[in-house]
CSV table of C-alpha atoms and ligand atoms in Angstrom, one decimal:
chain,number,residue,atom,x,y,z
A,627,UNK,CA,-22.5,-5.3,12.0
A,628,UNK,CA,-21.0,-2.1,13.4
A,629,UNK,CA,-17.4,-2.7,15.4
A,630,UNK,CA,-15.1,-4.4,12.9
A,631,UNK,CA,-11.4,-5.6,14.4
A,632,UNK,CA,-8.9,-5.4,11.7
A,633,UNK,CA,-5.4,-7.3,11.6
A,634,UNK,CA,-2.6,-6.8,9.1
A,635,UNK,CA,0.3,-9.0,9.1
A,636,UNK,CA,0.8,-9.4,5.3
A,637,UNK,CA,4.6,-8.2,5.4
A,638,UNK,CA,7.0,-7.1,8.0
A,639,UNK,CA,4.1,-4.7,10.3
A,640,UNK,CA,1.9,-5.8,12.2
A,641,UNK,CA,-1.3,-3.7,12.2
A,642,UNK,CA,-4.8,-3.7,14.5
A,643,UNK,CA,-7.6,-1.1,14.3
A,644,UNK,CA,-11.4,-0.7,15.4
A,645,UNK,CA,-13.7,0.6,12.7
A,646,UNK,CA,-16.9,1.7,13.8
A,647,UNK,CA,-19.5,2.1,11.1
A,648,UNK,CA,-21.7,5.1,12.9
A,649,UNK,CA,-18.6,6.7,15.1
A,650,UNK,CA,-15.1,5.4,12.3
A,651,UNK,CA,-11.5,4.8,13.2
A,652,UNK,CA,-12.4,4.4,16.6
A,653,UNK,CA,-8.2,3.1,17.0
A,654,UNK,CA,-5.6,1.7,15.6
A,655,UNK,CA,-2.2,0.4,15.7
A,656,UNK,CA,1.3,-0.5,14.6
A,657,UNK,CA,4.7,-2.3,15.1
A,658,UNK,CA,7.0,-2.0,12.9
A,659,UNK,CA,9.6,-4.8,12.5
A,660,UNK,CA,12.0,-2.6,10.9
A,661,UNK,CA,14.9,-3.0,13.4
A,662,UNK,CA,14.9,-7.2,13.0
A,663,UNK,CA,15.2,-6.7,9.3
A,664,UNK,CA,17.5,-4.2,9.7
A,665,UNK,CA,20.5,-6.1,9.8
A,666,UNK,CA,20.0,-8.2,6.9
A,667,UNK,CA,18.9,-5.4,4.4
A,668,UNK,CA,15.9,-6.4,3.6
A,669,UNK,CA,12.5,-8.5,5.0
A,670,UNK,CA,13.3,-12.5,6.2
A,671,UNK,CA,10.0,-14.0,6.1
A,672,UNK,CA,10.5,-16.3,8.9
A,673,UNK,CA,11.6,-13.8,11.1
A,674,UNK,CA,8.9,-11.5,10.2
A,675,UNK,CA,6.6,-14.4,10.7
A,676,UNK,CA,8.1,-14.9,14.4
A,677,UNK,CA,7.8,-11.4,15.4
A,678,UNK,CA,3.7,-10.8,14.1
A,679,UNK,CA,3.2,-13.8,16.6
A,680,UNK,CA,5.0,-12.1,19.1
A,681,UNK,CA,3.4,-8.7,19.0
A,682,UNK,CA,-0.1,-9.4,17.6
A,683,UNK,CA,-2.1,-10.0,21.5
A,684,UNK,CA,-0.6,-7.1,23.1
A,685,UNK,CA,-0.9,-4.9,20.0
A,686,UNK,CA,-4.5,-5.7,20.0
A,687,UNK,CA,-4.6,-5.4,23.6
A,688,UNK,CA,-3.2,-2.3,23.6
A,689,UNK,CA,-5.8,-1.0,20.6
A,690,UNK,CA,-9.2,-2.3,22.6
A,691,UNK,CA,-7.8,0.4,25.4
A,692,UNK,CA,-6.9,2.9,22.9
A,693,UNK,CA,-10.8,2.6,22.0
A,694,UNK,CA,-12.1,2.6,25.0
A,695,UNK,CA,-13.7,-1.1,24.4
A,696,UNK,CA,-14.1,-4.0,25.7
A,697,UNK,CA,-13.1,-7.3,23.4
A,698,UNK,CA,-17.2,-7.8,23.9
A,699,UNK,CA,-18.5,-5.0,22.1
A,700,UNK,CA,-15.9,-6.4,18.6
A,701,UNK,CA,-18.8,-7.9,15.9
A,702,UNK,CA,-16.9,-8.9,13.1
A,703,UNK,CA,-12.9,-9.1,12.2
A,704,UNK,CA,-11.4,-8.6,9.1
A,705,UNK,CA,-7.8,-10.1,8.7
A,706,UNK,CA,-5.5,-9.7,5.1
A,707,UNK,CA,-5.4,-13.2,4.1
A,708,UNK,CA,-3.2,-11.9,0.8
A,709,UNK,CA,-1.1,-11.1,-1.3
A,710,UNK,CA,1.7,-11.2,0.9
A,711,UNK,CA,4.3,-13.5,2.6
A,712,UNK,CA,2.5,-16.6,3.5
A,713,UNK,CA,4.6,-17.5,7.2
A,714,UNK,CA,3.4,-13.7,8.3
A,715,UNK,CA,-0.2,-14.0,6.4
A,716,UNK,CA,-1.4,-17.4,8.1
A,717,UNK,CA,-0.2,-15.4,11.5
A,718,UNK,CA,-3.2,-12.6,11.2
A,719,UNK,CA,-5.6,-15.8,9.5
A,720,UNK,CA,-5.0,-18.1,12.3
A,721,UNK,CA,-5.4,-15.8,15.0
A,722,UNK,CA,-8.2,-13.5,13.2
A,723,UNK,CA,-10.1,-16.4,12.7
A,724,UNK,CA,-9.4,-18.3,16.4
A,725,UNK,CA,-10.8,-15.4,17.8
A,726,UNK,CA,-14.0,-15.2,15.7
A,727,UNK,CA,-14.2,-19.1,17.0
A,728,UNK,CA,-13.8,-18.1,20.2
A,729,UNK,CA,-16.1,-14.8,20.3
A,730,UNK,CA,-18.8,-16.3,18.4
A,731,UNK,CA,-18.6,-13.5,15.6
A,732,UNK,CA,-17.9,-13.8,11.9
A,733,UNK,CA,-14.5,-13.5,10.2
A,734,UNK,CA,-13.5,-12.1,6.8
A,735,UNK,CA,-9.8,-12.8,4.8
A,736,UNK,CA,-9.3,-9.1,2.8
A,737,UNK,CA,-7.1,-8.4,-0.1
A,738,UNK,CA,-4.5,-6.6,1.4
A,739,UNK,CA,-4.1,-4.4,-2.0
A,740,UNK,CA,-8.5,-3.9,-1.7
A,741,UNK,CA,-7.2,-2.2,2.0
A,742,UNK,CA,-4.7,0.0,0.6
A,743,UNK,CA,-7.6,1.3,-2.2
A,744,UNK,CA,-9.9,1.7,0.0
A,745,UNK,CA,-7.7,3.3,2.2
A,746,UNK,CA,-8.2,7.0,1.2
A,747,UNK,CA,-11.9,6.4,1.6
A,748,UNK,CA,-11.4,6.4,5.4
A,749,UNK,CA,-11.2,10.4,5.5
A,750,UNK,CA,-12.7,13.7,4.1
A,751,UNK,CA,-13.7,14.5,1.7
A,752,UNK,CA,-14.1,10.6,0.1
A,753,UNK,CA,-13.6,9.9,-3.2
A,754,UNK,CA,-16.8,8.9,-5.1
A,755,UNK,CA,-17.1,6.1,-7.5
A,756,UNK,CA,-15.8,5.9,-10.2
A,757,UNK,CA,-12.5,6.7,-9.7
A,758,UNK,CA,-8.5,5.5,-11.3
A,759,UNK,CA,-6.6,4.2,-9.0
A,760,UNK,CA,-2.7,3.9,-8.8
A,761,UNK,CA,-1.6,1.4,-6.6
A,762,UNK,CA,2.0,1.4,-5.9
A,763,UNK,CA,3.7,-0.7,-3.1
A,764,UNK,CA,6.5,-2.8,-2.7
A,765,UNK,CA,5.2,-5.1,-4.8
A,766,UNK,CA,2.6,-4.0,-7.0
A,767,UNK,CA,2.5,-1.2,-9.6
A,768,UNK,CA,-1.2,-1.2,-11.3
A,769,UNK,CA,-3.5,1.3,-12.9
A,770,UNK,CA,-6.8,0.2,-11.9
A,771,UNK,CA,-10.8,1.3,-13.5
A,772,UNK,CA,-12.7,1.3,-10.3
A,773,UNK,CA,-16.4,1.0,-10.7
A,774,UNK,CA,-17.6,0.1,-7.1
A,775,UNK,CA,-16.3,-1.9,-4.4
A,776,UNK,CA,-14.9,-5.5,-5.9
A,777,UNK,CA,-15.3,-3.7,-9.7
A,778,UNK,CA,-11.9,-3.7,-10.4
A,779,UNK,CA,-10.4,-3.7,-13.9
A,780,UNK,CA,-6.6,-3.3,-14.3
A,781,UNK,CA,-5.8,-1.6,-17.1
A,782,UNK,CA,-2.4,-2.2,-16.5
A,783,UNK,CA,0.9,-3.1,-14.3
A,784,UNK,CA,4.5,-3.3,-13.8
A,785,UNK,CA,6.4,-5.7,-16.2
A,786,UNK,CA,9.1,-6.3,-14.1
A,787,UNK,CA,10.1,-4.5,-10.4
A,788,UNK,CA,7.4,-2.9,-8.4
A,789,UNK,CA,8.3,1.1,-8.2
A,790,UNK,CA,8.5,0.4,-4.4
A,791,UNK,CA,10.8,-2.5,-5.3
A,792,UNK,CA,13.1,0.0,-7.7
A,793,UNK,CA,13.1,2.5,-4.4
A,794,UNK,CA,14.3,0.1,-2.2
A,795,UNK,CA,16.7,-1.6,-4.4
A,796,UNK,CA,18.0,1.7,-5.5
A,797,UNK,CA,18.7,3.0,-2.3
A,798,UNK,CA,20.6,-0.5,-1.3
A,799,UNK,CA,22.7,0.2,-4.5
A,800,UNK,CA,23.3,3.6,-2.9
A,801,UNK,CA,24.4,2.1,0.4
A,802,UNK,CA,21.4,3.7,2.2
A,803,UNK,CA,20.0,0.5,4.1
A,804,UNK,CA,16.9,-0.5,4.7
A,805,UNK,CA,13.8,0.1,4.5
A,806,UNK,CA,15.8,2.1,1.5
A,807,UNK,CA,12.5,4.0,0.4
A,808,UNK,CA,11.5,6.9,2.3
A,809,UNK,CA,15.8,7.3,2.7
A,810,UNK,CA,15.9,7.3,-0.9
A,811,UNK,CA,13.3,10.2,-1.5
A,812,UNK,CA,14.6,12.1,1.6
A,813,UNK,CA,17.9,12.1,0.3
A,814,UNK,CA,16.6,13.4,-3.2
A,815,UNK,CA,15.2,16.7,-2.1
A,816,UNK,CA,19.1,17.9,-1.7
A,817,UNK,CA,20.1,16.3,-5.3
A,818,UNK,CA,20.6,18.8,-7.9
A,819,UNK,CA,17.9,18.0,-10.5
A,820,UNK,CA,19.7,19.2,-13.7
A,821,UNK,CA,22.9,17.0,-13.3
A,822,UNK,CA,21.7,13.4,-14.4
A,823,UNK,CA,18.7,12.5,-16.4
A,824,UNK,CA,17.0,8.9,-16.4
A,825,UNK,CA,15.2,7.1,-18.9
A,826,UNK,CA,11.5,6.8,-18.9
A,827,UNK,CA,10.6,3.6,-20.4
A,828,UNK,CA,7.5,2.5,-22.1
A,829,UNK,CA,5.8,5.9,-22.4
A,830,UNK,CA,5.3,5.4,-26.1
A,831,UNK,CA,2.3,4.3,-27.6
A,832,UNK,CA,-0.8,4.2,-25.5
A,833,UNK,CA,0.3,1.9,-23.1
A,834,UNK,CA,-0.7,1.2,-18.9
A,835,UNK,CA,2.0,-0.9,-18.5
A,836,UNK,CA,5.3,0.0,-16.4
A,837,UNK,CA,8.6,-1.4,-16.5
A,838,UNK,CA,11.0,-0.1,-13.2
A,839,UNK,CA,14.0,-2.3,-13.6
A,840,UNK,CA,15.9,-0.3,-16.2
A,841,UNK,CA,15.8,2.6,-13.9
A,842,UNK,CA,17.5,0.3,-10.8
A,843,UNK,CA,20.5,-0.4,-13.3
A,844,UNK,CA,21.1,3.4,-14.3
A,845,UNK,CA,21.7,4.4,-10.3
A,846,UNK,CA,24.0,1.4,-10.8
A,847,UNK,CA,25.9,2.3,-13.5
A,848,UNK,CA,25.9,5.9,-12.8
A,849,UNK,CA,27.0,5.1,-9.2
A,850,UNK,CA,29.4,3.1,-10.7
A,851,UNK,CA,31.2,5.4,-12.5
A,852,UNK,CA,31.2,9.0,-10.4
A,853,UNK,CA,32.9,9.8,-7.3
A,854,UNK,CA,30.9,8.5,-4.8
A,855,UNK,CA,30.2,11.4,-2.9
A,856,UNK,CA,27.6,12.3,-0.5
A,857,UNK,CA,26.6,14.6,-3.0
A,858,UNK,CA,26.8,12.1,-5.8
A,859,UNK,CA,24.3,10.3,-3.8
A,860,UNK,CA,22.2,12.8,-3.6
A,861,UNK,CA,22.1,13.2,-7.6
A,862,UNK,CA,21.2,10.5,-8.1
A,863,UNK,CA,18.7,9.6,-5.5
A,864,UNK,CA,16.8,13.2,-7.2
A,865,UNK,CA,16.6,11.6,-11.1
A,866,UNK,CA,16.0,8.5,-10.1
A,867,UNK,CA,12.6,9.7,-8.1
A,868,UNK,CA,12.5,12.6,-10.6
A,869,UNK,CA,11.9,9.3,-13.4
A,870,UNK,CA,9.9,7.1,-11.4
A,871,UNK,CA,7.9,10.3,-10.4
A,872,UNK,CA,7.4,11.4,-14.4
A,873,UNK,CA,6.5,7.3,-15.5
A,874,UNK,CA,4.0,7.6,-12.7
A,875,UNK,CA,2.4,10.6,-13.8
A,876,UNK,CA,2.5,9.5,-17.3
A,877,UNK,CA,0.5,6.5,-16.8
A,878,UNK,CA,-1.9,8.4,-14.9
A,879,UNK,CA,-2.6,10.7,-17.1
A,880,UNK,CA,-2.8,8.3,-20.2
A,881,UNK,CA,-5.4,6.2,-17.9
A,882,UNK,CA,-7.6,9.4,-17.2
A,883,UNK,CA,-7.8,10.2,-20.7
A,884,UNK,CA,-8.3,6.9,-22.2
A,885,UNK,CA,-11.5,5.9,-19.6
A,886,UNK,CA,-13.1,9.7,-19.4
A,887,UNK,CA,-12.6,9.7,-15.8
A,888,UNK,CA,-12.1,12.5,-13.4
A,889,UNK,CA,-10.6,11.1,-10.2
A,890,UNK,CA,-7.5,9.6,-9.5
A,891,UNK,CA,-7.0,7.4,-6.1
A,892,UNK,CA,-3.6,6.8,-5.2
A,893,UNK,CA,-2.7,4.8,-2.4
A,894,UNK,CA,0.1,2.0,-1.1
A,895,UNK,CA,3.5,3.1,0.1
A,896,UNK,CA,4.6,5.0,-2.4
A,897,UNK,CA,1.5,7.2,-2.4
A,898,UNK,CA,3.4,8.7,0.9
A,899,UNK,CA,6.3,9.9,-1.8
A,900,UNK,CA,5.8,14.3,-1.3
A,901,UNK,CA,7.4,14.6,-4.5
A,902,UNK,CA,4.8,12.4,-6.4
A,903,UNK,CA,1.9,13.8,-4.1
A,904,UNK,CA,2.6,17.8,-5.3
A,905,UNK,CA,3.4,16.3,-8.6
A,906,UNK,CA,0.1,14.7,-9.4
A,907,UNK,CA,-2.0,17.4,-7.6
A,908,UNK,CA,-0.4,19.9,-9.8
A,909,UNK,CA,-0.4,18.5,-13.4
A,910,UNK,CA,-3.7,17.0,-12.4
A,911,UNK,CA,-5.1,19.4,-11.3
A,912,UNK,CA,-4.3,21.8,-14.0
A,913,UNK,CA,-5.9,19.7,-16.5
A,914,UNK,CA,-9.3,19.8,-14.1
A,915,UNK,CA,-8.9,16.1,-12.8
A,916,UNK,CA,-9.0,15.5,-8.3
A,917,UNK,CA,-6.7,13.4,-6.8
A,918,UNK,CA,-7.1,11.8,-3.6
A,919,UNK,CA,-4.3,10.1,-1.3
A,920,UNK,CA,-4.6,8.3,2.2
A,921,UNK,CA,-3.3,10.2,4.9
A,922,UNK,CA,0.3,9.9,5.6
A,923,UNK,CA,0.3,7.1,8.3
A,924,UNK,CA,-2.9,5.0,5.8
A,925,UNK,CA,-0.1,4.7,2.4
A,926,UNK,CA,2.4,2.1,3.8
A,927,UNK,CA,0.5,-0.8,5.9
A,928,UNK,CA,-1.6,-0.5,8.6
A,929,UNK,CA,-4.7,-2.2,10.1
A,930,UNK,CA,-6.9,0.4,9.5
A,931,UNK,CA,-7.7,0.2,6.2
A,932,UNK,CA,-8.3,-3.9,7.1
A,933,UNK,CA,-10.7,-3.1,9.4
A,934,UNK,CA,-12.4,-0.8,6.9
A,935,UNK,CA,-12.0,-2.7,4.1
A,936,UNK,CA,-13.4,-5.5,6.7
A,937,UNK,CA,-16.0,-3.9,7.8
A,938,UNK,CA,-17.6,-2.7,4.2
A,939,UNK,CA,-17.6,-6.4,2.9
A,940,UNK,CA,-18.9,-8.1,7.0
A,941,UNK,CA,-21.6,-5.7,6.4
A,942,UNK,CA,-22.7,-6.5,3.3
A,943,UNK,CA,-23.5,-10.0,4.6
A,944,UNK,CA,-19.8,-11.5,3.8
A,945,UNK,CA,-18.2,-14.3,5.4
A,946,UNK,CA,-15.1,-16.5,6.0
A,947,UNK,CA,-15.7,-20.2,4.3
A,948,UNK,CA,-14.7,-22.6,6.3
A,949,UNK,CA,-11.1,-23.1,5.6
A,950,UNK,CA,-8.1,-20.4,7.1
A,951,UNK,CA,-7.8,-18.3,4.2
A,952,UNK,CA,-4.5,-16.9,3.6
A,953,UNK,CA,-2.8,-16.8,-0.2
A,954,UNK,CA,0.9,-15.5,-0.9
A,955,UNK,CA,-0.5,-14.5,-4.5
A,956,UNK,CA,-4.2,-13.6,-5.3
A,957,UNK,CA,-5.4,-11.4,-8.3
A,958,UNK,CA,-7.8,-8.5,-7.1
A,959,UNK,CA,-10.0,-9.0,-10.1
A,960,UNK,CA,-11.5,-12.3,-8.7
A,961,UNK,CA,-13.0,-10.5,-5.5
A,962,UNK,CA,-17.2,-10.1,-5.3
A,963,UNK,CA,-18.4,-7.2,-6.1
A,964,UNK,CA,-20.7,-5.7,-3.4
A,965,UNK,CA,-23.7,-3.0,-3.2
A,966,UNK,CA,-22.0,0.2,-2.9
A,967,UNK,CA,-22.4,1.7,1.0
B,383,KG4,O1,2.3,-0.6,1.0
B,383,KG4,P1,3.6,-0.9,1.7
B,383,KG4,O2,3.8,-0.4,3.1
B,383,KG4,O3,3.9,-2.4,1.7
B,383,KG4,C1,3.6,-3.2,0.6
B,383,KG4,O4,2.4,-3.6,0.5
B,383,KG4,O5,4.5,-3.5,-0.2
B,383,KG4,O6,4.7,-0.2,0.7
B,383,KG4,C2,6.0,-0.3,1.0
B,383,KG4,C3,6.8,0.4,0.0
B,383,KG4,C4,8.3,0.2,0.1
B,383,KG4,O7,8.9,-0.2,-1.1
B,383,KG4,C5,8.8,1.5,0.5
B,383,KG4,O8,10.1,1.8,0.1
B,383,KG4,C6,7.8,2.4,-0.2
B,383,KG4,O9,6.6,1.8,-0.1
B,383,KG4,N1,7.8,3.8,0.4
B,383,KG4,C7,8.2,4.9,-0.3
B,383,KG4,C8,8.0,6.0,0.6
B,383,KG4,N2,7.5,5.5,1.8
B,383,KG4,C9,7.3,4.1,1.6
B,383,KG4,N3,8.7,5.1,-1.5
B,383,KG4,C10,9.0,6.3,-1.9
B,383,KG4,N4,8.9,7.4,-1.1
B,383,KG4,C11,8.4,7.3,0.2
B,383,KG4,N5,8.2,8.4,1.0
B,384,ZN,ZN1,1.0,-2.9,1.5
């Protein structure tokens, strides 16, 4: 097993890469769906569901010639059969799997959160096992104790909103629209960082957990009760990342030290965040630990880390059962471990 095809639909992109196992990312991929959501502030899952059919066969069309391939020399394809919305999800499963059918080559469901970790693994210099990872999308904040591919203990999580959540919900607070993330933290680099301080909850004790939610109700208040300037905005938009940045690191931190690592992996959508990036390098690094991040276009979705993901697990011998695989929630802990490559 060399050439893996890998299809991400879990959300509101839709995602196709070729991973080659001598040569790598041989191409990859994306549509973003933002403009349908657009008008309705946030992700419909039926529409999002709609559009992966519409784009996925020219999308993977259009990545075969970006390879250089033809659809013969694909061996094995990977799809994310979860966590995610389940319309979109059964889109990359049903058509993932048709085509192993039809090809005569093997199929594999991936976690779509095992992608994103596995995500800064796909360039230079790789981080080597074992490693903490931070995962932090729209809908998942966890500290993980990564032993090996599939040995994954979480050590802990968000109790409430994702931090990807509290970005997007904060910049809808702030009028900004969606998707409200990237707006939010763009937005934050002209806020003056001494006028407004946020909480940081839960950073007593020794705990890994996370709570986001209080946070979303301070730009609310404070919004509330200001001016509602452009500048005011802005304010705000700079604590509010300026907190979720600081819990972030925290947690981080308190991880590294509690399990004697000396690598941290960060990776899902937020791992794009600049201000988090320098942040964690910095402190980090002071105190003699690495950090590692995806590039820039590997943090939020894409279909490269599915393919590579995909291809790690096809190779070690891994298959689809019989049944379309695709699960709205699934807990990373319960995947297979697998000999490291
Ligand atoms: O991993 P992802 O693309 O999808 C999920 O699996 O959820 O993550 C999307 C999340 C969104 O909440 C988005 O607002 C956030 O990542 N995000 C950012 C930035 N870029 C994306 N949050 C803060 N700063 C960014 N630059
Ligand atoms: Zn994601």
């Amino acid at each position: 097993m060399r050439i893996v095809l890998g299809i991400e639909t879990s959300c509101d992109d839709t995602g196709i890469a070729i991973y080659d196992g001598e040569r790598g990312l041989l191409a990859h991929q994306l549509y973003s769906q933002t403009t349908v959501h657009q008008p309705f502030g946030g992700v419909v899952p039926e529409l999002a569901a709609r559009d992966h059919i519409q784009k996925i066969l020219p999308l993977l069309q259009q990545t075969l010639r970006q390879a250089n391939l033809d659809k013969r020399s694909i061996e094995g394809i990977a799809y994310t059969a979860g966590p995610g919305l389940l319309g979109a999800l059964l889109v990359g499963a049903a058509v993932g799997r048709s085509l192993g059918w039809a090809w005569n080559i093997p199929t594999l469901g991936i976690h779509h959160m095992e992608g994103h970790l596995l995500a800064p693994l796909l360039d230079e210099p790789k981080p080597p096992f074992p490693f903490i990872a931070l995962l932090v999308s729209g809908g998942h904040t966890q500290l993980i104790d990564v032993n090996g591919i599939g040995q994954y203990q979480l050590l802990g999580q968000t109790l409430d909103d994702a931090v990807g959540e509290a970005f997007d919900k904060s910049a809808k607070l702030l009028g900004l629209g969606y998707p409200g993330g990237p707006a939010l933290a763009q937005l934050a680099a002209r806020g003056n960082p001494k006028r407004f301080c946020f909480p940081r909850p839960m950073l007593h004790k020794g705990e890994l957990d996370f709570s986001f939610s209080g946070l979303k109700t301070c730009v609310l208040r404070t919004w509330q009760t200001c001016q509602q300037t452009d500048q005011d905005r802005a304010d705000i938009a700079c604590a509010f990342q300026a907190a979720a940045v600081d819990i972030l690191v925290h947690k981080c931190q308190r991880a590294l030290a509690q399990t004697h690592r000396q690598r941290l992996v960060v990776a899902g959508g937020v791992s794009a965040n600049q201000r988090l990036r320098d942040t964690l390098h910095t402190q980090l690094g002071a105190q003699g630990y690495t950090t590692f991040f995806p590039r820039t276009a590997f943090c939020t979705d894409n279909g490269a880390m599915i393919a590579y993901a995909g291809y790690l697990r096809l190779q070690a011998g891994q298959r689809d059962t019989t049944e379309i695989c695709a699960r709205a929630r699934w807990d990373l802990q319960e995947l297979s471990e697998i000999p490291c490559a």
